[in-house]
PDB file of C-alpha atoms in Angstrom:
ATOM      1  CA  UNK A   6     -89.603  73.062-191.335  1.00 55.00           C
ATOM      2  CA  UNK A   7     -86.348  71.709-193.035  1.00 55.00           C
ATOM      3  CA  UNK A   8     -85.629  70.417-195.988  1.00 60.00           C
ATOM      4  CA  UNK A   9     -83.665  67.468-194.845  1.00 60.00           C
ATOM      5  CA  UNK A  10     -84.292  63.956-194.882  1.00 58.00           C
ATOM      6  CA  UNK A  11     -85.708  62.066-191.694  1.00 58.00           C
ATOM      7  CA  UNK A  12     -82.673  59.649-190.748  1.00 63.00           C
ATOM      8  CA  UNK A  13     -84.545  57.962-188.375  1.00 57.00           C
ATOM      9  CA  UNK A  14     -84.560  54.249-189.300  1.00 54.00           C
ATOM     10  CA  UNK A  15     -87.834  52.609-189.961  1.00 55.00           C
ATOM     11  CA  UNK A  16     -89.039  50.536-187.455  1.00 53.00           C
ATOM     12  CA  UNK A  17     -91.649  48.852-189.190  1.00 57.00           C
ATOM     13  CA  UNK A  18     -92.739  45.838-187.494  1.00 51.00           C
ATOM     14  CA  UNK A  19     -95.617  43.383-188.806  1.00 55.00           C
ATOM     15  CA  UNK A  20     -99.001  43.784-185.868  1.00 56.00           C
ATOM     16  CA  UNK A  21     -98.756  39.932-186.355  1.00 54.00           C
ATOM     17  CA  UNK A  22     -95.496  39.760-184.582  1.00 54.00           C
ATOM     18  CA  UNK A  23     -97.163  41.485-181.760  1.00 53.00           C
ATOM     19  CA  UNK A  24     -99.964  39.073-181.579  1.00 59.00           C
ATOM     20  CA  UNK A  25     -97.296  35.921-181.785  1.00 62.00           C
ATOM     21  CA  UNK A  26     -95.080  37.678-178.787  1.00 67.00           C
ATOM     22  CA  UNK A  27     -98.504  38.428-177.099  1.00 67.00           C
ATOM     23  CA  UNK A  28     -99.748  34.744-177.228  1.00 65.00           C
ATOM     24  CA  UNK A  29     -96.470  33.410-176.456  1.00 70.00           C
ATOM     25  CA  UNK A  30     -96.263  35.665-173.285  1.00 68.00           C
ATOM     26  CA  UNK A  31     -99.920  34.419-172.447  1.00 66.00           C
ATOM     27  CA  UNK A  32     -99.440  30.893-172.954  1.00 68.00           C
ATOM     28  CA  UNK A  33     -96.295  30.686-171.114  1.00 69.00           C
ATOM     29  CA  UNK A  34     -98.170  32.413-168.095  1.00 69.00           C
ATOM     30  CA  UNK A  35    -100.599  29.701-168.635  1.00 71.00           C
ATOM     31  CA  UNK A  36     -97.704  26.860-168.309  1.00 71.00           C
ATOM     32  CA  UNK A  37     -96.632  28.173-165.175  1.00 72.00           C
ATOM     33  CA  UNK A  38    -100.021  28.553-163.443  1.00 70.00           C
ATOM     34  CA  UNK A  39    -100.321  24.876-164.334  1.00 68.00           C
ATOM     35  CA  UNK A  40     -97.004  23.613-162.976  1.00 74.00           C
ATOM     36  CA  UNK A  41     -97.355  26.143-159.722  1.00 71.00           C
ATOM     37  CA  UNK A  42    -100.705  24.293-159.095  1.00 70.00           C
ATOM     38  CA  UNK A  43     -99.406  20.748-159.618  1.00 74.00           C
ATOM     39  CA  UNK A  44     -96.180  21.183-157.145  1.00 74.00           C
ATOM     40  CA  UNK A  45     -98.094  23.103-154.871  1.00 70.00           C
ATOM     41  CA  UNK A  46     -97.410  26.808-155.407  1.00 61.00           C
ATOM     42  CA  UNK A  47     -93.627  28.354-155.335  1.00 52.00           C
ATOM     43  CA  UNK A  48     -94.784  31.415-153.673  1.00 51.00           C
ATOM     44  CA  UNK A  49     -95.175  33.593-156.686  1.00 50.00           C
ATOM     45  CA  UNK A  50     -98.054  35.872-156.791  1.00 51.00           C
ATOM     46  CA  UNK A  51    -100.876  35.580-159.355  1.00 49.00           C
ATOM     47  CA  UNK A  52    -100.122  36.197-162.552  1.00 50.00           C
ATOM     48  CA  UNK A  53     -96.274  36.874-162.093  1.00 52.00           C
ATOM     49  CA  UNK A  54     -93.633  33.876-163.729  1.00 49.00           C
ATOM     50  CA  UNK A  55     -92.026  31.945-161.165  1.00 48.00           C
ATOM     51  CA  UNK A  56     -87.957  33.124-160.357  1.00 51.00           C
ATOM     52  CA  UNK A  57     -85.951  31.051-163.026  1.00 46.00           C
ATOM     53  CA  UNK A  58     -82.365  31.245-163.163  1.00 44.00           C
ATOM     54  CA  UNK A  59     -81.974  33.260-166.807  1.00 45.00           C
ATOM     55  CA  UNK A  60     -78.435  31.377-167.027  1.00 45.00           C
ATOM     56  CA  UNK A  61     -80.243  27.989-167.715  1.00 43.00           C
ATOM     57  CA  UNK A  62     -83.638  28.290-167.542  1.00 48.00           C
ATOM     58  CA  UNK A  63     -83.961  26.193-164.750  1.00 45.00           C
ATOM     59  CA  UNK A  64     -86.052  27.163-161.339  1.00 52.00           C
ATOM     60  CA  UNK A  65     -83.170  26.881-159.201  1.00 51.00           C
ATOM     61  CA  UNK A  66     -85.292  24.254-156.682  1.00 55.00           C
ATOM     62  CA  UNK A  67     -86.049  22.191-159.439  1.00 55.00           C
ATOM     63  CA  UNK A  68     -82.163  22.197-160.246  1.00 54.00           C
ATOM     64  CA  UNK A  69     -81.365  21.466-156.568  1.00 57.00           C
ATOM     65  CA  UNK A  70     -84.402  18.558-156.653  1.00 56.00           C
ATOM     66  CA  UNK A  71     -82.629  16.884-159.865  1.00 53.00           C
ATOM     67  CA  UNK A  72     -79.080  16.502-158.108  1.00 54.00           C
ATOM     68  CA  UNK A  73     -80.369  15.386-155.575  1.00 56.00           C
ATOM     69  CA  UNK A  74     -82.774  12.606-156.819  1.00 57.00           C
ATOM     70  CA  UNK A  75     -79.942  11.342-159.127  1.00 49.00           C
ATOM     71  CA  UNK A  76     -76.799  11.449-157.732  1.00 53.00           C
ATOM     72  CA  UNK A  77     -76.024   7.799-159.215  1.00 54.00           C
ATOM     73  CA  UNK A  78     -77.646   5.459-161.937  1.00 58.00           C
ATOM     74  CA  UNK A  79     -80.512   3.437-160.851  1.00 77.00           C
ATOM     75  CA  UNK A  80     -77.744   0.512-160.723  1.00 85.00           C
ATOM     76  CA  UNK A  81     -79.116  -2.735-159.853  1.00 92.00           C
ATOM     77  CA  UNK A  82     -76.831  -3.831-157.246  1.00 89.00           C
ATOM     78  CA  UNK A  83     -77.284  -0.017-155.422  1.00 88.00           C
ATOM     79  CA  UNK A  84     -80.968  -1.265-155.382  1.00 91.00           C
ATOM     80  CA  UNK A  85     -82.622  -2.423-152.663  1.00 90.00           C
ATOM     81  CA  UNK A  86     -85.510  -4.349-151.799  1.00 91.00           C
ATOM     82  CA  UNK A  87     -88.629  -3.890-153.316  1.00 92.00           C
ATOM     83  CA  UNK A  88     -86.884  -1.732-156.032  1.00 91.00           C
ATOM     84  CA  UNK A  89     -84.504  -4.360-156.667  1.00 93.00           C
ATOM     85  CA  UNK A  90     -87.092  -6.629-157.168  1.00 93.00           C
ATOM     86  CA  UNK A  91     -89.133  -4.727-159.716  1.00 93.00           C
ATOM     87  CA  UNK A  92     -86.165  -3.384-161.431  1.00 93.00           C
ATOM     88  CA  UNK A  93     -85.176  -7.608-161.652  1.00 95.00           C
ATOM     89  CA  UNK A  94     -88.462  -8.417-162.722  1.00 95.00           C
ATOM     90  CA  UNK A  95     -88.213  -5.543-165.749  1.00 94.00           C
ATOM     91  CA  UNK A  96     -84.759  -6.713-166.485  1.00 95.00           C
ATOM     92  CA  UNK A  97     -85.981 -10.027-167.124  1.00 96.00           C
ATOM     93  CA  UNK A  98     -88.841  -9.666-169.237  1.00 95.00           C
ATOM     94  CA  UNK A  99     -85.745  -7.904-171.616  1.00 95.00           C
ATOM     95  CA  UNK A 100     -83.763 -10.257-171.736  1.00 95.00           C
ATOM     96  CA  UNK A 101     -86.276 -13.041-172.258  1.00 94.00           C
ATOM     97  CA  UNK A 102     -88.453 -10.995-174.476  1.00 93.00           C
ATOM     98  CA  UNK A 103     -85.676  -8.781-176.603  1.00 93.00           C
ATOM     99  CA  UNK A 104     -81.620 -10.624-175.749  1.00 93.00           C
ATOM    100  CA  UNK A 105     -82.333 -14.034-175.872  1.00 92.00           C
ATOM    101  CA  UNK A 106     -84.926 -14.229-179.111  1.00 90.00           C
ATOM    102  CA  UNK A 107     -82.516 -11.514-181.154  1.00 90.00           C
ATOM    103  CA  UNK A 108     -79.126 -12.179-179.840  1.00 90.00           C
ATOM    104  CA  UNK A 109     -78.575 -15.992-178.182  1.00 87.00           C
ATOM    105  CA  UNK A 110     -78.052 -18.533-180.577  1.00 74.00           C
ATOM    106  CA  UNK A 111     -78.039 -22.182-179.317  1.00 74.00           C
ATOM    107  CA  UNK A 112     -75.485 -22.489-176.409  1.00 72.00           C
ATOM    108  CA  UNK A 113     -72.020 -24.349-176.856  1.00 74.00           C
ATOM    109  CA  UNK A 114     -69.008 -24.729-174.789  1.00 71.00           C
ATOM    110  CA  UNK A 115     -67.734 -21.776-176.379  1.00 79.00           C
ATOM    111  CA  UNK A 116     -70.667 -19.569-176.179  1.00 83.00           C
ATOM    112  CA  UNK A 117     -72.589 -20.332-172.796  1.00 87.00           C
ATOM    113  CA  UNK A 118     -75.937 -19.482-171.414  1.00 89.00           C
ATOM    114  CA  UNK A 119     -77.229 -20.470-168.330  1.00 90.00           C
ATOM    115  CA  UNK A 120     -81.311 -20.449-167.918  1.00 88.00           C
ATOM    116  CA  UNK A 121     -80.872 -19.277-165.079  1.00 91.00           C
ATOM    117  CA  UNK A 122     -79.011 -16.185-165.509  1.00 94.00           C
ATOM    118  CA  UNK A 123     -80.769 -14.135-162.962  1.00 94.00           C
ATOM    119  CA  UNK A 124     -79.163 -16.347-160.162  1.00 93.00           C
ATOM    120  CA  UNK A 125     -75.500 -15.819-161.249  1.00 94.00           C
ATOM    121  CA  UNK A 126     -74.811 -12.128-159.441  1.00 94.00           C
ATOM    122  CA  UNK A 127     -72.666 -11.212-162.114  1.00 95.00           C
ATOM    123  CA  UNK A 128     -74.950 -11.407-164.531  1.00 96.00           C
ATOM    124  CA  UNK A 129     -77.301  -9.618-163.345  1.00 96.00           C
ATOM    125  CA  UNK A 130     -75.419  -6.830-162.558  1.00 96.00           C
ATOM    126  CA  UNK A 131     -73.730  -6.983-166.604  1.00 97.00           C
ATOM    127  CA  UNK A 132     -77.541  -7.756-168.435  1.00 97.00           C
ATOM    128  CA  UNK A 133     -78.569  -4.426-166.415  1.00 96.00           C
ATOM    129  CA  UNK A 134     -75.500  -2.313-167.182  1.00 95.00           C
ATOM    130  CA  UNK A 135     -76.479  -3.136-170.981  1.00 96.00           C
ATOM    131  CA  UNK A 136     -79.814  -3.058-170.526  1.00 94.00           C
ATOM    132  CA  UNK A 137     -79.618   0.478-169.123  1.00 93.00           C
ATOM    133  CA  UNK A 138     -77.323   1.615-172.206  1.00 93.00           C
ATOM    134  CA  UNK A 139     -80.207   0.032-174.434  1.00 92.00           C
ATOM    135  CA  UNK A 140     -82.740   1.808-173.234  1.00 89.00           C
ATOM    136  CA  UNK A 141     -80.422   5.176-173.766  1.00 88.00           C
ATOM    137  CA  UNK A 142     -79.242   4.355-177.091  1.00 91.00           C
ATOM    138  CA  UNK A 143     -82.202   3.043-178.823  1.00 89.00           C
ATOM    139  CA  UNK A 144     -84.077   6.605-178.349  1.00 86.00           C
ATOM    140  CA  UNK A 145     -83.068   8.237-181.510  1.00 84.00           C
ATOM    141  CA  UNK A 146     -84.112  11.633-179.302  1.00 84.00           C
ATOM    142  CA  UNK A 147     -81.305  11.418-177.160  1.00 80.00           C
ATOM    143  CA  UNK A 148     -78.379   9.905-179.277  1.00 80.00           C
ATOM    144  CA  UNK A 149     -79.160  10.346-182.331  1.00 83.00           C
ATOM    145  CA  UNK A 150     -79.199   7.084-185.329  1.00 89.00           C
ATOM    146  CA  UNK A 151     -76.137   5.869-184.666  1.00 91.00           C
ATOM    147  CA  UNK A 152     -76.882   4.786-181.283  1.00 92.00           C
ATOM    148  CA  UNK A 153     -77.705   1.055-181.671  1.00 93.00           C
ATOM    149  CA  UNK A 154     -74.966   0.712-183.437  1.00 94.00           C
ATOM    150  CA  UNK A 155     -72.490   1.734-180.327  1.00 94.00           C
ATOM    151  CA  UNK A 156     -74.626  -0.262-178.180  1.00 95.00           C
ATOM    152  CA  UNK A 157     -73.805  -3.634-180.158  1.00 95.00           C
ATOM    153  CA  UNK A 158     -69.952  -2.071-180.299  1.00 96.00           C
ATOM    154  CA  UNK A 159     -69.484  -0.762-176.935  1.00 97.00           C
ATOM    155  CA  UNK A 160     -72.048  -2.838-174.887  1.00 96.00           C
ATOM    156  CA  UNK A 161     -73.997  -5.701-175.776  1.00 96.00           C
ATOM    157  CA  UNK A 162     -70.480  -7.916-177.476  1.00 95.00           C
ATOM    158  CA  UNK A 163     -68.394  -7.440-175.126  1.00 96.00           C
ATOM    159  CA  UNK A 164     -70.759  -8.159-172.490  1.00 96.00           C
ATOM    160  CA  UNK A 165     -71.851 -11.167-174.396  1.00 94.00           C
ATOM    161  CA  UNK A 166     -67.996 -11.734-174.177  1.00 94.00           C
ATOM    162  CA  UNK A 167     -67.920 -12.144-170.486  1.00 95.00           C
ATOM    163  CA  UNK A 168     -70.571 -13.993-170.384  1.00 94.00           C
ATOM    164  CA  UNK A 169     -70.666 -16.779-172.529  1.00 91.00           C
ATOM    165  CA  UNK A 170     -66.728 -17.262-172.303  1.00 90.00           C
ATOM    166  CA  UNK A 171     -64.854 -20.271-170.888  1.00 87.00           C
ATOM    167  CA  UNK A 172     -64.320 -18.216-167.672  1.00 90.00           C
ATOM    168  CA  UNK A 173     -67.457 -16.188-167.259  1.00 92.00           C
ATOM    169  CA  UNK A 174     -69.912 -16.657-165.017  1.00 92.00           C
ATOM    170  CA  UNK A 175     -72.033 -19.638-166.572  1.00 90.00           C
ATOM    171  CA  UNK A 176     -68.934 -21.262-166.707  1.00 87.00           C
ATOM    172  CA  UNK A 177     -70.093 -24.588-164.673  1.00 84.00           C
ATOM    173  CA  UNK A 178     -73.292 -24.495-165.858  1.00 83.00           C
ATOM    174  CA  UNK A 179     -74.165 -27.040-169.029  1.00 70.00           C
ATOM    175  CA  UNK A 180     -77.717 -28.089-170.247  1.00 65.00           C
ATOM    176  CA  UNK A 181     -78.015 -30.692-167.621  1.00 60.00           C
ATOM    177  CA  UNK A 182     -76.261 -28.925-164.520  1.00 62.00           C
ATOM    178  CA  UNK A 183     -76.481 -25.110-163.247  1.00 60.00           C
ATOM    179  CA  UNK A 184     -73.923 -23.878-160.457  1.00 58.00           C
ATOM    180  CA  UNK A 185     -75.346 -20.579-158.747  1.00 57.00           C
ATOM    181  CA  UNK A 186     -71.953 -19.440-157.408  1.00 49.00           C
ATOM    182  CA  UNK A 187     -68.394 -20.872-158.933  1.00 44.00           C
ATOM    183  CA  UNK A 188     -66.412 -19.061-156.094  1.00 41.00           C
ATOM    184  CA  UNK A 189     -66.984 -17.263-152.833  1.00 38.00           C
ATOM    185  CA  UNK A 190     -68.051 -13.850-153.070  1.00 40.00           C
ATOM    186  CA  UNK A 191     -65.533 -10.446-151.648  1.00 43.00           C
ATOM    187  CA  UNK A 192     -67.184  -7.891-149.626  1.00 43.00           C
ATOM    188  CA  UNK A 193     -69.278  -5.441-150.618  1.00 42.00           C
ATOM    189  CA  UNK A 194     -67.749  -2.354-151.119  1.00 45.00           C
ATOM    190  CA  UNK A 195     -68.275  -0.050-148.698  1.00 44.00           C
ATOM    191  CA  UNK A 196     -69.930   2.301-151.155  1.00 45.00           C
ATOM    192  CA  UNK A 197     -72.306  -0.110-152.221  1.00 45.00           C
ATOM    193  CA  UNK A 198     -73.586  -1.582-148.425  1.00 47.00           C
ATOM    194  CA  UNK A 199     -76.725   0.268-147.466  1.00 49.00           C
ATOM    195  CA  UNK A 200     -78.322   1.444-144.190  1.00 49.00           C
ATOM    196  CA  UNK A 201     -76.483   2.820-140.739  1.00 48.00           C
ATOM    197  CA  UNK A 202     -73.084   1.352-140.381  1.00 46.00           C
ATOM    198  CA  UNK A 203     -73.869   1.391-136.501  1.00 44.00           C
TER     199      UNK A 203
END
């Protein structure tokens, strides 16, 4: 026996980090039966984690799934019937319900509104472009507090801008008159037309 001192370091490690790694590992088992049952299975045998890619922590079908569900915003104009419809139908009861209460005051010839917004084209498609960035930026979860305050900055005035201006899209309509289109329409660009060009 010598008389020299152990130098092995201690590896004293608290049994209740065992039980924390244990439930962790036993929960997260749990998760994944769960999700394997509710997408139908990913071929994984019982008990054993489904293959995730370690370098994001994505299942790599799930990652393929997401690009190619969004490979654009959900864009109004890209819309078509019945999406477009239900996505105009949501975009009105915002502005009716949230812009026009909070933000319109009483309309002038330098600040116009037309009550019929949702038949002017461009309108539609610049209400749902800040519509879309006020549903982002009022979620303190994904941008933090200072979001609402770049939506007024960045997308609600200058929108409003456009608008109401001299030249914008209401401007033939008055409280007594509405004009639907003020000047014939381009083509669609061809990235924008839908279904089989033939």
């Amino acid at each position: 026996m010598s008389d020299e001192p152990d130098e092995t370091p201690s590896l004293d490690v608290p049994i209740g980090m065992f039980q924390d790694i244990e439930d962790i590992k036993a929960e997260l088992l749990r998760l994944n039966t769960l999700v394997s049952a509710l997408t139908g299975g990913d071929g994984a045998e019982p008990g054993e984690a489904p293959a995730v890619d370690a370098a994001v922590g994505v299942e790599p079908a799930e990652e393929e799934a997401a690009d190619d569900e969004w490979q654009y915003p959900p864009f109004i104009l890209l819309l078509d019937p019945p999406a477009y419809d239900d996505e105009l139908r949501a975009l009105i009861e915002w502005v009716e319900g949230v812009l026009v209460p909070g933000y319109l005051a009483e309309p002038s010839a330098d600040a116009r509104w037309c009550h019929l917004w949702f038949e002017h084209s461009v309108a539609i498609a610049r209400l749902h472009a800040v519509w879309l960035a006020w549903q982002e930026l009022t979620d303190p979860a994904s941008c933090g507090y200072t979001g609402p305050s770049v939506w007024h900055r960045d997308h609600l005035d200058p929108a409003l801008r456009e608008l109401r201006g001299s030249t914008g899209p209401f401007a033939g309509c008055t409280k007594g008159e509405h004009q639907i289109e003020h000047r014939m329409p381009s083509m669609v660009p061809s990235a924008w037309s839908h279904g089989d060009d033939g």
